[in-house]
Coordinates of C-alpha atoms in Angstrom, one line a residue:
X1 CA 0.0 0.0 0.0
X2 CA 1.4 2.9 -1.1
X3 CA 0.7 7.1 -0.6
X4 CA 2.8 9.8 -2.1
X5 CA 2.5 13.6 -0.7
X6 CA 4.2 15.9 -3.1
X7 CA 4.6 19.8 -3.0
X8 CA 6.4 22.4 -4.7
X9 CA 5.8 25.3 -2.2
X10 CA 9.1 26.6 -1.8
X11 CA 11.7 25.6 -0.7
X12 CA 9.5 22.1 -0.9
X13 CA 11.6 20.2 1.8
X14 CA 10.1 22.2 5.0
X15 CA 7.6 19.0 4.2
X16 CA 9.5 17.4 6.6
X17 CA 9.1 19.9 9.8
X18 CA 4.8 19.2 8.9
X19 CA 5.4 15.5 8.9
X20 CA 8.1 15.5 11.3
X21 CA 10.4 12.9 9.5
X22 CA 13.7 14.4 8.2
X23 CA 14.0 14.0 3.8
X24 CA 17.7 12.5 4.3
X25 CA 16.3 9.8 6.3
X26 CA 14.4 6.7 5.3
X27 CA 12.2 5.7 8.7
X28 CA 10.1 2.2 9.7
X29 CA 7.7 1.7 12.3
X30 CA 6.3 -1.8 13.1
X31 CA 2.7 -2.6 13.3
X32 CA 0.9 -5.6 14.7
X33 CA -0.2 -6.3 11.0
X34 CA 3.3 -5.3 9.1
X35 CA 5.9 -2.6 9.0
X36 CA 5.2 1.1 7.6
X37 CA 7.9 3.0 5.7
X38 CA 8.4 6.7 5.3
X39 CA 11.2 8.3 2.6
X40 CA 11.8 10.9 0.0
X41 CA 12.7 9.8 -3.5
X42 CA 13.1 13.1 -4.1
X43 CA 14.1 16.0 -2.1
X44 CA 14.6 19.6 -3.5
X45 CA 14.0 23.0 -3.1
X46 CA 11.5 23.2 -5.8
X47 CA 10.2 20.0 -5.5
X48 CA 9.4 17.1 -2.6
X49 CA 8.2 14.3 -2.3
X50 CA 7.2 12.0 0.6
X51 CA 5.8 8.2 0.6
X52 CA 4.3 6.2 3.7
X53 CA 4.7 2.8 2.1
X54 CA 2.9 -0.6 4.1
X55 CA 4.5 -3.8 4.1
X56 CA 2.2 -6.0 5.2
X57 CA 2.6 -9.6 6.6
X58 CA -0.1 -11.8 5.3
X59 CA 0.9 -14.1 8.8
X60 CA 0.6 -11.7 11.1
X61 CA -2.6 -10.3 9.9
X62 CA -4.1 -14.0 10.1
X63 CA -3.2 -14.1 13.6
X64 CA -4.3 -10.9 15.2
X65 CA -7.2 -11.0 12.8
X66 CA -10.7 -10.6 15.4
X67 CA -12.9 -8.0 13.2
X68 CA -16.2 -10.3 12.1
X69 CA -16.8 -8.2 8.6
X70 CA -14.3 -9.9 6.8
X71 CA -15.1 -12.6 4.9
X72 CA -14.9 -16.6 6.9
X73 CA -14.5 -18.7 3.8
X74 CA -11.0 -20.4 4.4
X75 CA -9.3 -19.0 1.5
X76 CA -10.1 -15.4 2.2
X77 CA -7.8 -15.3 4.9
X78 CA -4.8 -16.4 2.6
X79 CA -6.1 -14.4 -0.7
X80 CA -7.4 -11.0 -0.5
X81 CA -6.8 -7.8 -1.4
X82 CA -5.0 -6.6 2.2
X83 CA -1.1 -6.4 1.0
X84 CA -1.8 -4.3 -1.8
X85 CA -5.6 -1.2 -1.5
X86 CA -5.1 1.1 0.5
X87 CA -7.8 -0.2 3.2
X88 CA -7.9 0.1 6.8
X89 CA -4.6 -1.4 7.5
X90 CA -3.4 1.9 5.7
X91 CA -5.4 4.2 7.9
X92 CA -4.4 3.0 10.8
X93 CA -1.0 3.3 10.0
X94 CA -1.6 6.5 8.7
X95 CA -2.8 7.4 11.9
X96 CA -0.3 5.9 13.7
X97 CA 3.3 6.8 12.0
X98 CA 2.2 10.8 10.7
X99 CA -0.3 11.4 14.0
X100 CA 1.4 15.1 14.9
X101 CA 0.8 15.8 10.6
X102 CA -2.8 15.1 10.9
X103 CA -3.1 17.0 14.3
X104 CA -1.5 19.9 12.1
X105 CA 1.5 20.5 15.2
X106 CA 4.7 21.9 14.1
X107 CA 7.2 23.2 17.1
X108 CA 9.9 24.1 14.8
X109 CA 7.5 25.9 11.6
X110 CA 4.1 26.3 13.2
X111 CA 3.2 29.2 11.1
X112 CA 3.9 26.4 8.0
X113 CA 1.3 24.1 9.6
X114 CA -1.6 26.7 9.3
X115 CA -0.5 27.1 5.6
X116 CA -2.2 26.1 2.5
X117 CA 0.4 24.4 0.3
X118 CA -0.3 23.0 -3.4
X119 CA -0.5 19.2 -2.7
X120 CA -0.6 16.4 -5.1
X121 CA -2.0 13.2 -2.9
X122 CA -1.3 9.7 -5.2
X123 CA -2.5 6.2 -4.2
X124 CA -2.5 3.5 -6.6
X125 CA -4.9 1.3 -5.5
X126 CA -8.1 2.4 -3.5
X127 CA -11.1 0.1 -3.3
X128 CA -14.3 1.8 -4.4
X129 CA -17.3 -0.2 -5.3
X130 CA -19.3 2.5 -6.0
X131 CA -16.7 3.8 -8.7
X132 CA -14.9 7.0 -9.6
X133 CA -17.8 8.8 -9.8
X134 CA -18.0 8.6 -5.7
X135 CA -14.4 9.3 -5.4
X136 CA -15.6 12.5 -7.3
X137 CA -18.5 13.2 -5.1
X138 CA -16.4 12.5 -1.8
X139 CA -13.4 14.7 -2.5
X140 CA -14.1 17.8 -5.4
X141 CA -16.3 19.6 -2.3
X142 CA -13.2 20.0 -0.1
X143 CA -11.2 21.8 -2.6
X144 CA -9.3 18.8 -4.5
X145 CA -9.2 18.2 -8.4
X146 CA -9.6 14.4 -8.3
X147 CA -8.7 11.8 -10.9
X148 CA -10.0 8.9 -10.1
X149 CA -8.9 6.1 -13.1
X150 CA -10.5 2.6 -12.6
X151 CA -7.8 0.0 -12.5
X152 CA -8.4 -2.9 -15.3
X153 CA -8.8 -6.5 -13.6
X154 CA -5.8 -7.6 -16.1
X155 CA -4.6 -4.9 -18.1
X156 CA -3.5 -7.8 -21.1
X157 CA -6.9 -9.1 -20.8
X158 CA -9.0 -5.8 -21.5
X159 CA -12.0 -7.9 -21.9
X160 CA -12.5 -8.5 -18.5
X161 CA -13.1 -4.7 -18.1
X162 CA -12.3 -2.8 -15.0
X163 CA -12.1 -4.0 -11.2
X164 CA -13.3 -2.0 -8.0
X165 CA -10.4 -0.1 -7.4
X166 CA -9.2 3.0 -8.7
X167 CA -5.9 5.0 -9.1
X168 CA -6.6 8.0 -7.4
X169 CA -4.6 11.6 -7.5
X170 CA -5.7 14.3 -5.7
X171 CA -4.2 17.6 -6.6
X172 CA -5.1 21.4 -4.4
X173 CA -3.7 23.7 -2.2
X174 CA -4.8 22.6 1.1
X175 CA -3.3 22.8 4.8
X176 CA -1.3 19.3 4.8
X177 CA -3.4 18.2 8.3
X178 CA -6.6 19.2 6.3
X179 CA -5.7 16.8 3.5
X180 CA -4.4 14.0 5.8
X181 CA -7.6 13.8 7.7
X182 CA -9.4 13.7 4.2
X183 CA -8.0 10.2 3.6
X184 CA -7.8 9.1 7.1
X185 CA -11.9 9.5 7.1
X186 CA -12.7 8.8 3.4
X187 CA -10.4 6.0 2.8
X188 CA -12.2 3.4 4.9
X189 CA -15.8 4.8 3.3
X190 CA -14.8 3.8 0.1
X191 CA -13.3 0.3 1.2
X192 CA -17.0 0.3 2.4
X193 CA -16.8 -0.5 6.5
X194 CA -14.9 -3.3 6.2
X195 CA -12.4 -2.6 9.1
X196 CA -10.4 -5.2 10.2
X197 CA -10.4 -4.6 13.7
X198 CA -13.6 -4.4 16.1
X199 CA -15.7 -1.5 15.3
X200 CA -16.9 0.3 18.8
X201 CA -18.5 3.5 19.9
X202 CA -14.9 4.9 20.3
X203 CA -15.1 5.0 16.7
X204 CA -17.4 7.9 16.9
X205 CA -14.9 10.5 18.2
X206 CA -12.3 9.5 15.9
X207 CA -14.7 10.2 13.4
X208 CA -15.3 13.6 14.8
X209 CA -11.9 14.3 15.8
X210 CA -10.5 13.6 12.3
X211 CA -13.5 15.6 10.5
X212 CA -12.8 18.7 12.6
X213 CA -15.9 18.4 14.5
X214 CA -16.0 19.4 18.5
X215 CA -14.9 16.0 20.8
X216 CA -15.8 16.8 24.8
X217 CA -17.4 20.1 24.1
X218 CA -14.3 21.4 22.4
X219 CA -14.7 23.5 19.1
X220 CA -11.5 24.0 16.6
X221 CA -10.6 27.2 15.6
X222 CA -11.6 27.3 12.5
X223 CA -15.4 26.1 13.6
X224 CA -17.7 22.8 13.1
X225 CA -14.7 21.3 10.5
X226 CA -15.2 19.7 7.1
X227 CA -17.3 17.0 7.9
X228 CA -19.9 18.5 9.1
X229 CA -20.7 20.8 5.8
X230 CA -19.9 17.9 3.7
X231 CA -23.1 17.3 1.3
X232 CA -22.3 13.5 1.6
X233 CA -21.6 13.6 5.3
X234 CA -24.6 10.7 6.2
X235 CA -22.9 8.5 4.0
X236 CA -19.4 9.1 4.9
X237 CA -20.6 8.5 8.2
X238 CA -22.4 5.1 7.8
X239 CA -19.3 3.7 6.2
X240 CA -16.8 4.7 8.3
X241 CA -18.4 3.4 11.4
X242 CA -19.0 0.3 9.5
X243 CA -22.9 0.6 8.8
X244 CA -23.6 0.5 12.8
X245 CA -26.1 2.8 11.9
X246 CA -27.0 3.4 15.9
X247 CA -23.3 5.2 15.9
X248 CA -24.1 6.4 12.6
X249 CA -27.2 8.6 14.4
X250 CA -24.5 9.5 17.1
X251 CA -22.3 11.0 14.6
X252 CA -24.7 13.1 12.6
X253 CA -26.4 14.3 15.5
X254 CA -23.5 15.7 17.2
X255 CA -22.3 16.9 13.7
X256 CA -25.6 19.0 13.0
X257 CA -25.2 20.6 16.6
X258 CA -21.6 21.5 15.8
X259 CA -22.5 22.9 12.4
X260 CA -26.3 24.1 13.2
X261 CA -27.0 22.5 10.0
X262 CA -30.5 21.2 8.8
X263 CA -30.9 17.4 8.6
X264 CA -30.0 16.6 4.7
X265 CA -32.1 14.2 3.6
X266 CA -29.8 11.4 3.4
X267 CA -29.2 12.3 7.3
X268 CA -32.8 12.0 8.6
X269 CA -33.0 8.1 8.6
X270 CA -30.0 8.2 10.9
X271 CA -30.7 11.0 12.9
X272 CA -34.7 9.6 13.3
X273 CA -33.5 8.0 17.1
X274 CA -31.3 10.4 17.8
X275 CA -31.5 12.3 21.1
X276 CA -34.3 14.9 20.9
X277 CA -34.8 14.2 17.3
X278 CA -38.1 14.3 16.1
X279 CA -39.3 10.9 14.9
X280 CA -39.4 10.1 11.0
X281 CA -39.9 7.0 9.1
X282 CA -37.0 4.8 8.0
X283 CA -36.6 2.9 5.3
X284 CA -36.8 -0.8 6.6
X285 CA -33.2 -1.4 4.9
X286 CA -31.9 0.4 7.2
X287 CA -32.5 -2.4 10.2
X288 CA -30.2 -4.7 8.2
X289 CA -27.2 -2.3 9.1
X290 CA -27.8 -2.7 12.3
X291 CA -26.2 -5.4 14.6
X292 CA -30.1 -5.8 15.7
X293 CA -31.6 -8.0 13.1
X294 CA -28.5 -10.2 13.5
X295 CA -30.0 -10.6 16.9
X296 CA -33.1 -10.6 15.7
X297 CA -32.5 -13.9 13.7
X298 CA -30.7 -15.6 16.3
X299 CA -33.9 -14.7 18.7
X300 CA -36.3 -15.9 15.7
X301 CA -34.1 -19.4 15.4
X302 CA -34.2 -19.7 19.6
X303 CA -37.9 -19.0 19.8
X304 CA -38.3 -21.4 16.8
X305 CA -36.1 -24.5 18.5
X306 CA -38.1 -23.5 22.1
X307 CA -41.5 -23.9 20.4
X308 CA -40.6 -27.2 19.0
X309 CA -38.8 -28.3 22.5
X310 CA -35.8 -29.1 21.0
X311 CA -33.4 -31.0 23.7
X312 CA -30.0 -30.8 22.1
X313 CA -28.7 -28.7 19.4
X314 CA -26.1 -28.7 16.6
X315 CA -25.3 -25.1 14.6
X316 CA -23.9 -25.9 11.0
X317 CA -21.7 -23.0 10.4
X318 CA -21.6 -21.8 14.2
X319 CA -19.4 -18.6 12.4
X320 CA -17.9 -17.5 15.7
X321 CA -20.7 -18.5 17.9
X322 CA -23.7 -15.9 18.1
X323 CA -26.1 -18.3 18.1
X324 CA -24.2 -20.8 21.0
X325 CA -23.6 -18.1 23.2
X326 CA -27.7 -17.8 23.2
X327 CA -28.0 -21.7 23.1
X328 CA -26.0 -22.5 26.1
X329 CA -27.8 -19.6 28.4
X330 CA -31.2 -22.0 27.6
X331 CA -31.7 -24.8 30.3
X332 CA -34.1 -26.5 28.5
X333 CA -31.1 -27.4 26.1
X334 CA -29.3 -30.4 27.5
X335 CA -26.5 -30.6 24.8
X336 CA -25.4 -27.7 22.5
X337 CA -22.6 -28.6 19.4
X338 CA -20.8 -26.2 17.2
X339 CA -19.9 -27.0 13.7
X340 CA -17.3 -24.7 11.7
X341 CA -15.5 -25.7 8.9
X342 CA -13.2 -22.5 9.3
X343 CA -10.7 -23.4 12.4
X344 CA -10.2 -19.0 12.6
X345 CA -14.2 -19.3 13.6
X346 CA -14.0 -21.9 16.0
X347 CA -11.1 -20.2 18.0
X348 CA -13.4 -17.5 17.9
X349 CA -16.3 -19.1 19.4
X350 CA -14.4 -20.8 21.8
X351 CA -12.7 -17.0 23.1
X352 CA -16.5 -15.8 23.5
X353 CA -18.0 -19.3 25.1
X354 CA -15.0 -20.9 26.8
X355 CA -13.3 -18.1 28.0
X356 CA -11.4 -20.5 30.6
X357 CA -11.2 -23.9 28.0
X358 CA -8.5 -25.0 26.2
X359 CA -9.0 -27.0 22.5
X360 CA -8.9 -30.3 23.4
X361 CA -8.2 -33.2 20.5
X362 CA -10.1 -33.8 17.7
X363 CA -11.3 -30.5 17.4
X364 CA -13.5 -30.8 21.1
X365 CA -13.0 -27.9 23.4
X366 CA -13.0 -29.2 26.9
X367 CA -13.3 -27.5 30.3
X368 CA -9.7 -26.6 31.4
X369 CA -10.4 -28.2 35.0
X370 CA -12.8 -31.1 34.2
X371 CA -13.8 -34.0 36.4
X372 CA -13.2 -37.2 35.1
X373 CA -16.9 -38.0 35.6
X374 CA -18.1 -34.5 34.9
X375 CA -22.1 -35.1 33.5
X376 CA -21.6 -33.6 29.6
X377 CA -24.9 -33.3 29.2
X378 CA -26.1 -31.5 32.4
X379 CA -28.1 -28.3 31.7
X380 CA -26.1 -25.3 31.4
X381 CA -22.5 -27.9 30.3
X382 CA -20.0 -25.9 27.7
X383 CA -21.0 -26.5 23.8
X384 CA -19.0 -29.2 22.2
X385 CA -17.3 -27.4 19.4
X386 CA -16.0 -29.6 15.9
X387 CA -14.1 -29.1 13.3
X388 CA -16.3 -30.2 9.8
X389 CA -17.9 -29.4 6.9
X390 CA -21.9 -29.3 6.3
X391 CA -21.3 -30.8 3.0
X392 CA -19.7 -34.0 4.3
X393 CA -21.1 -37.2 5.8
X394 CA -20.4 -36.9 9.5
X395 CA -21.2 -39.4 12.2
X396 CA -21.0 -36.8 15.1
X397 CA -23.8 -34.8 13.4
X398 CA -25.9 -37.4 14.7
X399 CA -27.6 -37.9 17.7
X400 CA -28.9 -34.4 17.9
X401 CA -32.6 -33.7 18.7
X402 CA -32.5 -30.4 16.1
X403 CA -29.8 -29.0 13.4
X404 CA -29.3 -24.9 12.7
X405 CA -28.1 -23.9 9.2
X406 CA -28.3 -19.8 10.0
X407 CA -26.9 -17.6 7.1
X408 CA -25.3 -20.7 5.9
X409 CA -26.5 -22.8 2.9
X410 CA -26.2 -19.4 0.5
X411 CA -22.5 -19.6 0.9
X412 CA -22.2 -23.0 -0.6
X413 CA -22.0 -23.7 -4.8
X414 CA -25.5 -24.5 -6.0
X415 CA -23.6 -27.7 -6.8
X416 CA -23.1 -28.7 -3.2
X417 CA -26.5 -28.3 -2.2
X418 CA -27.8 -32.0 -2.8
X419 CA -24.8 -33.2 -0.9
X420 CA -25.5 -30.6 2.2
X421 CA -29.2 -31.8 1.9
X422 CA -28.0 -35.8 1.8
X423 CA -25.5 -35.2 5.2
X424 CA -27.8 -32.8 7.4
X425 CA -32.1 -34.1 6.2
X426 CA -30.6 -37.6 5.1
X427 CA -27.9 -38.6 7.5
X428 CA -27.9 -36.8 10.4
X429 CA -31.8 -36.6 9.9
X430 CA -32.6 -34.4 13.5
X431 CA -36.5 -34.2 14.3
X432 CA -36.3 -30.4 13.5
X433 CA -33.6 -28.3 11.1
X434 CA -34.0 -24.6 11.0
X435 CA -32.5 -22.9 7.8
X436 CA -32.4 -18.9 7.1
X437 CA -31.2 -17.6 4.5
X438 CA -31.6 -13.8 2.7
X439 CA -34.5 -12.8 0.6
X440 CA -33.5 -11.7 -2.5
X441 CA -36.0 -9.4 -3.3
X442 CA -35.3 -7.3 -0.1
X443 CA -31.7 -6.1 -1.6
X444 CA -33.8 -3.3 -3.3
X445 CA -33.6 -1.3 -0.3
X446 CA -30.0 -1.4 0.2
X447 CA -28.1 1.8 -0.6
X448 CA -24.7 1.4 -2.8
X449 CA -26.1 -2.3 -3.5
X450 CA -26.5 -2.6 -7.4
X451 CA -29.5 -5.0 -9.0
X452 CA -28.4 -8.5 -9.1
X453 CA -25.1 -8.1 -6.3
X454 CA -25.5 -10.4 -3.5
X455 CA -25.3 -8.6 -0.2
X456 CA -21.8 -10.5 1.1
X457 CA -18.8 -11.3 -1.0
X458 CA -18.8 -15.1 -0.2
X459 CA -22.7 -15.8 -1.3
X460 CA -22.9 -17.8 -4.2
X461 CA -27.0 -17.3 -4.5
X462 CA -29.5 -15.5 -3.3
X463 CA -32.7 -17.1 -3.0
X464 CA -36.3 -15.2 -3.8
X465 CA -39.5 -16.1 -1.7
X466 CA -40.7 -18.5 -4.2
X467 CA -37.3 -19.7 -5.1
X468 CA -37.2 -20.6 -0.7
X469 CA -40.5 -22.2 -0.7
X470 CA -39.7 -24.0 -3.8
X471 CA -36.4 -25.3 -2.1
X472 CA -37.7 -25.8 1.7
X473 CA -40.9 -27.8 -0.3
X474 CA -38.7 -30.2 -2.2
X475 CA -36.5 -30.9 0.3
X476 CA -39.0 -31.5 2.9
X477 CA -40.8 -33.6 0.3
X478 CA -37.5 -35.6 -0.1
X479 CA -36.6 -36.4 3.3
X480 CA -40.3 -36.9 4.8
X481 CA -40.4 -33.6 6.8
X482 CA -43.0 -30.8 7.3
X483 CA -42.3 -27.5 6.7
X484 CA -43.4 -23.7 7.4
X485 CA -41.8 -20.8 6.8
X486 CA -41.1 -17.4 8.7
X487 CA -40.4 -13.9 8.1
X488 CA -37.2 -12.3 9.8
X489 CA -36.6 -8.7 10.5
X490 CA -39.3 -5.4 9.5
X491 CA -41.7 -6.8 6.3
X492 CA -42.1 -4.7 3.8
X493 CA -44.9 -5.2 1.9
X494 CA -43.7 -5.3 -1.6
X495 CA -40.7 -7.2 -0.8
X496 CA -41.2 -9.1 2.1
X497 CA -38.2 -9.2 5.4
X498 CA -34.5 -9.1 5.0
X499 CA -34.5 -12.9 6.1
X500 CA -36.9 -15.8 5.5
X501 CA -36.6 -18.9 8.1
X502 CA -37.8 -22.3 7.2
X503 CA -38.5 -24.9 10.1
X504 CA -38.5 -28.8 9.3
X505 CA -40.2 -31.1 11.2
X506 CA -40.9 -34.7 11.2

């Protein structure tokens, strides 16, 4: 990942007294994820140039990785785009190595660091769904002259067209803080949210913070700051705080009281529950953001498995253990089983269930001090957690009184569908099997989301209403069960809920 910073105000090397690393020196500084590099290739009077280049280590990044928006096929972890766009990892280190730059403090030249200079910003790669004409939209109101040039998926191969990411310069005579906070905030909105690291509520005032808006009651001199005028600030917003759109209400809230500004109208679903904001109607998609229908569906799949008094339960896909954590707080359940085929997920759901386990063999994670004759299948006994795949024949899928496939049978090829169907309705054969899955037609509602694109990365389908009840009817038909199906999450009445849930019985 690479950023250049070029000036020609003269004489051009006092760039180093704003970024506080010296032009004859080439600097690293070593992240959790990789190692950051700052140097000149070149150095003049009339012209200089600085670069923050990021090495990162594909390793380390697989280790430390805990955010839960990035993709949990295998593969992802090993082939992705992280080493090379200009994504969170970059911000961060951006952030961290050239902090006193974007803080705009200069002991030696402070006058310099109030001081418009003409800038020319390069990155090479910078993902950006939405496409140049976003990049446009995001950066021409705060002064720049952006070209944003879409970078071809294989430039011998122009057939293939263009990919998501662009080459993007940015040239304008900006304060060098100003323009550092730019990218710091409106990097990670064009990645989309997709931080690697856990997003919080302590996102919020580095949102603020780095968009010039007042943290703790504190104003900058130069007023409400950029963000706050920006015409695109709800979106910018959203993104950067990773579509948690109860931060998201946060955010623009405090930034219309900073800026006395008029909700835009891109502002008022997310301002709607703000404090003292009047209430407005939202448009349904909007629930999706949230971490609340998440919840939602796990609630639906618990109430579904309680009105069925289901006894023991095995989640296909258990991700990094949502679901469990509500399974194993239900006392009615005498025996709860976890099934990943993703061994990054499992260690994940043991860190939020086991918190005081190690992994045992075979992929079982035991209680650190057990008794020899401890009772596994007492009420309220740690979920048994395996390592396997839904689309192979397993004999410890067996044995359980109900199966969960949640958010799981859209990430398998169409073509492994028969053989999922064969191992969990044939083999395993459970007296109930709760599958959800997203509705299709909802994805009309989503902003940024174009017609026909699938909401995550790693789905191979998406299924419509009838195509569900066509599935869940054959299936059922197949393997001698009943079925009914169940909307998840706010209906709307054109297109239905963002999830539907079938439940099989016997």
């Amino acid at each position: 990942m690479l950023l250049t910073i070029t000036t020609t105000a003269q004489p051009a090397t006092d760039l180093g007294h704003l970024l506080h690393k010296h032009p004859d020196k080439a600097q690293s500084f070593e992240q959790s994820f990789g190692t950051a590099h700052v140097f000149y290739p070149e150095a003049t009077d009339e012209r200089c140039t600085a670069a923050l280049l990021l090495e990162v280590d594909p390793r380390a990044l697989l280790r430390s990785r805990t955010s839960v928006s990035t993709p949990d096929f295998a593969l992802a972890q090993y082939v992705n785009d992280r080493p090379y766009a200009s994504s969170s990892l970059f911000t961060v280190a951006l952030g961290r190595v050239l902090r006193s730059a974007i803080r705009g403090t200069s002991e030696r030249r402070p006058e310099l660091a109030r001081t418009p200079l003409p800038l020319v910003l390069h990155l090479p790669a910078v993902p950006c769904r939405p496409g140049p004409e976003r990049a446009r939209a995001l950066f021409e109101p705060l002064g720049w002259t952006v070209e944003a040039v879409p970078v071809p998926l294989d430039p011998g191969l122009p057939g293939w067209g263009d990919s998501h990411y662009l080459s993007l310069t940015l040239t304008g005579t900006l304060r060098l803080s100003e323009a550092l906070s730019h990218l710091y905030v409106l990097l990670p909105a064009m990645e989309g949210g997709h931080k690697h690291y856990w997003v919080d509520s302590t996102e919020i005032d580095k949102l603020l913070r780095a968009g010039g808006a007042p943290v703790d009651g504190v104003v900058g001199e130069d007023g409400p700051g950029w963000l706050a005028g920006h015409p695109e600030r709800a979106w910018i917003s959203r993104r950067f705080l990773a579509r948690r759109e109860r931060y998201a209400r946060t955010a623009l809230a405090r930034l219309e009281e900073a800026g006395d500004l008029e909700p835009g109208p891109d502002d008022e679903d997310a301002t709607a529950e703000a404090p003292g904001a009047a209430t407005v109607p939202r448009d349904p998609a909007v629930e999706e953001r949230e971490p609340s229908l998440a919840d939602q569906r796990a609630g639906a799949v618990t109430a579904a498995l309680g009105a069925e008094r289901a006894t023991s339960v095995i989640d296909l896909g258990c991700g990094g253990g949502r679901l469990l954590e509500r399974l194993v707080r239900d006392r009615s359940l005498e025996r709860v089983t976890g099934v990943d085929v993703h061994l990054g997920s499992l260690e994940a759901a043991h860190r939020r269930l086991c918190g005081g386990c190690h992994p045992g063999g075979g992929g079982r994670h035991r209680p650190l001090l057990a008794d020899a004759h401890e009772d596994r299948s007492a009420p309220g006994a740690r979920p048994e957690l395996l390592l396997g795949s839904v689309v192979y024949r397993d004999r410890r899928f067996r044995g359980h009184d109900a199966a969960v496939l949640m958010e799981v049978v859209e990430h398998l090829d169409p073509s492994r569908l028969p053989a999922m169907e064969q191992v969990v309705f044939g083999d395993a054969a459970p007296r109930v099997v709760v599958v959800t899955t997203p509705n299709a037609e909802y994805n009309r509602h989503y902003e940024g989301l174009a017609e026909g694109e699938f909401r995550h990365a790693d789905h191979r389908f998406e299924w419509t209403r009838a195509e569900f009840a066509a599935w869940t009817d054959r299936v059922a038909a197949a393997h001698g069960y009943a079925v009914r199906r169940l909307p998840v999450g706010p209906e709307h009445p054109e297109t239905g809920a963002p999830t539907q849930m079938g439940v099989f019985t016997k």
